[in-house]
Coordinates of C-alpha atoms in Angstrom, one line a residue:
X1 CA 0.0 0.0 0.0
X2 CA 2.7 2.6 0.8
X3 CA 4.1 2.4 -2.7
X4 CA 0.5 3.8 -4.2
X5 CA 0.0 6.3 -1.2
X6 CA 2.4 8.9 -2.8
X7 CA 1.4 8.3 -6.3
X8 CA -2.6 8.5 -5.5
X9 CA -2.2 11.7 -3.2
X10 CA -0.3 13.2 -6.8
X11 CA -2.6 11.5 -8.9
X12 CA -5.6 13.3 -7.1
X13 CA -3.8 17.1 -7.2
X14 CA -3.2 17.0 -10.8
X15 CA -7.2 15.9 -10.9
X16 CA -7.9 18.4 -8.8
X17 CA -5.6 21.0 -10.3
X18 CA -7.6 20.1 -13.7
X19 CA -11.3 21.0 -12.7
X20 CA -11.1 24.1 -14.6
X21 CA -10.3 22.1 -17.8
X22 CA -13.2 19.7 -17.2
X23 CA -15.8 22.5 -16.7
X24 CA -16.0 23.0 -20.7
X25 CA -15.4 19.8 -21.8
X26 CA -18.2 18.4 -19.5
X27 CA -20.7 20.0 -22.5
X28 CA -19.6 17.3 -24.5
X29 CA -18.0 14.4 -22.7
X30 CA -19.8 11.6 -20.9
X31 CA -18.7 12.4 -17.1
X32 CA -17.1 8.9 -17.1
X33 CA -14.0 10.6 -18.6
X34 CA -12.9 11.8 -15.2
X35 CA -12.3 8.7 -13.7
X36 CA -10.8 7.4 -16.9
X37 CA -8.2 10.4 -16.9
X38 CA -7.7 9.8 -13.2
X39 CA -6.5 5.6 -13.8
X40 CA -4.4 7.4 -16.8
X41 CA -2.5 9.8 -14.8
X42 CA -2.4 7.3 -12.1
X43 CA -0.7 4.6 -14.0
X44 CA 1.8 7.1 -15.5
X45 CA 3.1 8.5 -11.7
X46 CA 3.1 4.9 -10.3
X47 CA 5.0 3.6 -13.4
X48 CA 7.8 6.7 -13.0
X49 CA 7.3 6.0 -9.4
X50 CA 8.8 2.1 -9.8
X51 CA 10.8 3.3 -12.5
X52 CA 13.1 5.6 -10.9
X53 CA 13.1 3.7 -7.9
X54 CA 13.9 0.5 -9.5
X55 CA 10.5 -1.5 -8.1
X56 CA 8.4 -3.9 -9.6
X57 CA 4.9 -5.1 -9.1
X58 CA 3.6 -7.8 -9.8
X59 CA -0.3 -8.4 -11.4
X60 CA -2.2 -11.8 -12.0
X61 CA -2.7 -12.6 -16.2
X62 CA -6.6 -12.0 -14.3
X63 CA -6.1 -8.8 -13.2
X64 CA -4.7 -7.2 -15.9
X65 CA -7.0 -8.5 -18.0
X66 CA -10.5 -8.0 -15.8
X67 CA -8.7 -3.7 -16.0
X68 CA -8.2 -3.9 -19.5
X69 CA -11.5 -4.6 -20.4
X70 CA -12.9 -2.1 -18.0
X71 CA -10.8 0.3 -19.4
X72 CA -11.8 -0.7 -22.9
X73 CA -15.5 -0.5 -22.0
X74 CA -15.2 3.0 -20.4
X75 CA -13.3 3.9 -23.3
X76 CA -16.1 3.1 -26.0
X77 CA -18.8 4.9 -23.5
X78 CA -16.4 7.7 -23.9
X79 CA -16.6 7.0 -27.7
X80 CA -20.3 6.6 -28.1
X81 CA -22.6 8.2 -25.1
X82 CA -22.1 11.9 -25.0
X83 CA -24.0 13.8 -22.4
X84 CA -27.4 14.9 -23.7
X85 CA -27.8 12.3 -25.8
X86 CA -25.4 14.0 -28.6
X87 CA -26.4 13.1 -32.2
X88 CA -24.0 14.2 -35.0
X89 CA -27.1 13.8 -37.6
X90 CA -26.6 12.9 -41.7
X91 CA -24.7 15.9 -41.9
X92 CA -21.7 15.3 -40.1
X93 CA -18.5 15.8 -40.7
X94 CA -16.4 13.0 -43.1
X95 CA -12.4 14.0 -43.3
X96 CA -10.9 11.5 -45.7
X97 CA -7.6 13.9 -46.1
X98 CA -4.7 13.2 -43.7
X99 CA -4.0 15.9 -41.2
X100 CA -6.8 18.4 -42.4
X101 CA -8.4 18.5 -38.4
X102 CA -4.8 17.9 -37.2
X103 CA -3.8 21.4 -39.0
X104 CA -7.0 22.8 -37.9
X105 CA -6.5 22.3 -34.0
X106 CA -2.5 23.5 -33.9
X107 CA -4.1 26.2 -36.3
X108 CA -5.1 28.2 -33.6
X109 CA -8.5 29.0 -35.0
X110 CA -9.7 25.8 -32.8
X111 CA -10.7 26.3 -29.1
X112 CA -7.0 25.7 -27.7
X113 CA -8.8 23.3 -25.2
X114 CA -10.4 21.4 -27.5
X115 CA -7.9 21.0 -30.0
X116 CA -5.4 19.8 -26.8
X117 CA -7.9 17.8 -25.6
X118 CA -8.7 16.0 -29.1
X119 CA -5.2 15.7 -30.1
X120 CA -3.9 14.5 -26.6
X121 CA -6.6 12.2 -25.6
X122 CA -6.4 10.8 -29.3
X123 CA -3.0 9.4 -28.6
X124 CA -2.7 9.2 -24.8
X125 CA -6.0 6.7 -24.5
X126 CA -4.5 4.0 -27.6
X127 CA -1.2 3.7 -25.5
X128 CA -2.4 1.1 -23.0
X129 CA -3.7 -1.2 -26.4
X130 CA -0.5 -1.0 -27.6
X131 CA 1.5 -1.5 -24.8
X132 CA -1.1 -4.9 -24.2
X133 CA -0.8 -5.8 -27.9
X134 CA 3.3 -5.5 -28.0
X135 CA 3.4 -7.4 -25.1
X136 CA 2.7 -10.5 -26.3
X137 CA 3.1 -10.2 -29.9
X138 CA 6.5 -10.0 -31.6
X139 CA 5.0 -10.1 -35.3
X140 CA 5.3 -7.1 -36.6
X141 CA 2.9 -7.7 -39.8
X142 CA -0.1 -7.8 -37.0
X143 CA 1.3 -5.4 -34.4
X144 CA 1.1 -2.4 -37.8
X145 CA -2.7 -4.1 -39.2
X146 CA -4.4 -4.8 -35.7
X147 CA -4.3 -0.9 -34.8
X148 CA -5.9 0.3 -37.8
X149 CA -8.4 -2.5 -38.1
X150 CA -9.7 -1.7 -35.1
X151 CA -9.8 1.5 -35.1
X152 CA -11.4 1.8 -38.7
X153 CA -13.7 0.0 -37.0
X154 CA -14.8 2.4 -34.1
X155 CA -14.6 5.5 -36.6
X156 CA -16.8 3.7 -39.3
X157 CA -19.6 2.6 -36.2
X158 CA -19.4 6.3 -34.8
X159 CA -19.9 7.1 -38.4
X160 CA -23.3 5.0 -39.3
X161 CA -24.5 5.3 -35.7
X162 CA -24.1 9.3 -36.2
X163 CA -22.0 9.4 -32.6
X164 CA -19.0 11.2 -34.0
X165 CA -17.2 12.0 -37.2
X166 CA -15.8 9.5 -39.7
X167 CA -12.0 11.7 -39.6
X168 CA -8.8 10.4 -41.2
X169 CA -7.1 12.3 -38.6
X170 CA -8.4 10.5 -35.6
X171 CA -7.1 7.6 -37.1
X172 CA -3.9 8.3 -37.3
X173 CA -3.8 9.7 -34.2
X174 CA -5.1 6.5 -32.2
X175 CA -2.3 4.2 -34.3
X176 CA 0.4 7.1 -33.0
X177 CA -1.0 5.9 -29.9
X178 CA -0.7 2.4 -30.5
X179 CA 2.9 2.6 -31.3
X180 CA 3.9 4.7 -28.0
X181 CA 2.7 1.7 -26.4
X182 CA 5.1 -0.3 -28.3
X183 CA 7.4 1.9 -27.7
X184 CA 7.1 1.7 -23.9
X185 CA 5.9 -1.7 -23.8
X186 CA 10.5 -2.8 -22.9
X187 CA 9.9 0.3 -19.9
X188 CA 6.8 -1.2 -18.4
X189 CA 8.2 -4.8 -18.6
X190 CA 11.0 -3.8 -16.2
X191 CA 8.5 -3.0 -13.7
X192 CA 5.3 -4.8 -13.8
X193 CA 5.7 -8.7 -13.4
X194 CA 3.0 -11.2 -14.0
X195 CA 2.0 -14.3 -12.5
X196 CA -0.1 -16.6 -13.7

């Protein structure tokens, strides 16, 4: 317990520290995004936590799987219940060419919260899938194909159920996040151990 005391009391001041980011973005987020950001932030203070002080801990195959598929539930609520029941009706928005939005949101003509918040979460919320996916996987044929599969997926059903935009952009922003993951998958193995 005391090696997630300091790490939850930091967690929970950058939370806190961050209300006045999640008063706008609560117009258009399901309110399950705050305690999705909260494991986020955890995870990454813990992990620099047992990183610099050369720790490990050590998870059942059980557990990490019963967290990844909470975290992958929360993550399509996030996805596909906006508050008010948001619909992005016929008319919404299709971007088929690459880095259009992308341009748009370090434009500065986007609300500087939104486009943070839609480029950062874009990346930051794939890196868990990809550091799952590397893992276990050393073949690099599905480690490029599985990302954009799935995503393609969750754009095109956003898309036909009218609960977001079909966007290029978003696309190659959640693989950017899939390959972090990779990246960081050697970083996390030095720390987190798993037993069976």
């Amino acid at each position: 317990m005391k090696k997630h005391a300091i790490p939850i009391i930091f967690s929970v001041s950058i939370l806190l520290l961050m209300i006045p980011i999640y008063q706008p973005l609560a117009t258009y987020l399901h309110p399950l995004v705050i305690p999705v950001v909260f494991f986020c932030v955890y995870v990454v203070v813990f992990s620099i936590a047992l990183f610099f002080r050369k720790e490990t801990v050590t998870f059942s195959v059980k557990t990490l799987s019963t967290g990844l598929g909470i975290y992958t539930l929360s993550l399509l609520v996030l996805l596909f219940f906006r508050p008010n029941e948001q619909d992005y009706g016929a008319a919404h928005n299709v971007n088929l060419v690459p880095f259009s939005t992308i341009s748009l949101f370090l434009s500065g003509n986007a609300d500087p919260l939104v486009a943070f918040y839609n480029i950062a979460a874009n990346i930051v919320l794939f890196v868990p899938f990809g550091i799952a996916l590397k893992w276990k996987r050393r073949n690099w044929f599905l480690l490029l194909i599985a990302p954009v599969l799935a995503i393609s997926l969750i754009e095109l059903t956003q898309h036909l159920t009218n609960r977001g935009s079909l966007d290029i952009d978003d696309l190659l922003l959640n693989t950017l996040g899939f390959f972090i993951g990779y990246l960081l998958t050697p970083v996390f193995k030095r720390i987190i151990k798993i037993s069976s």
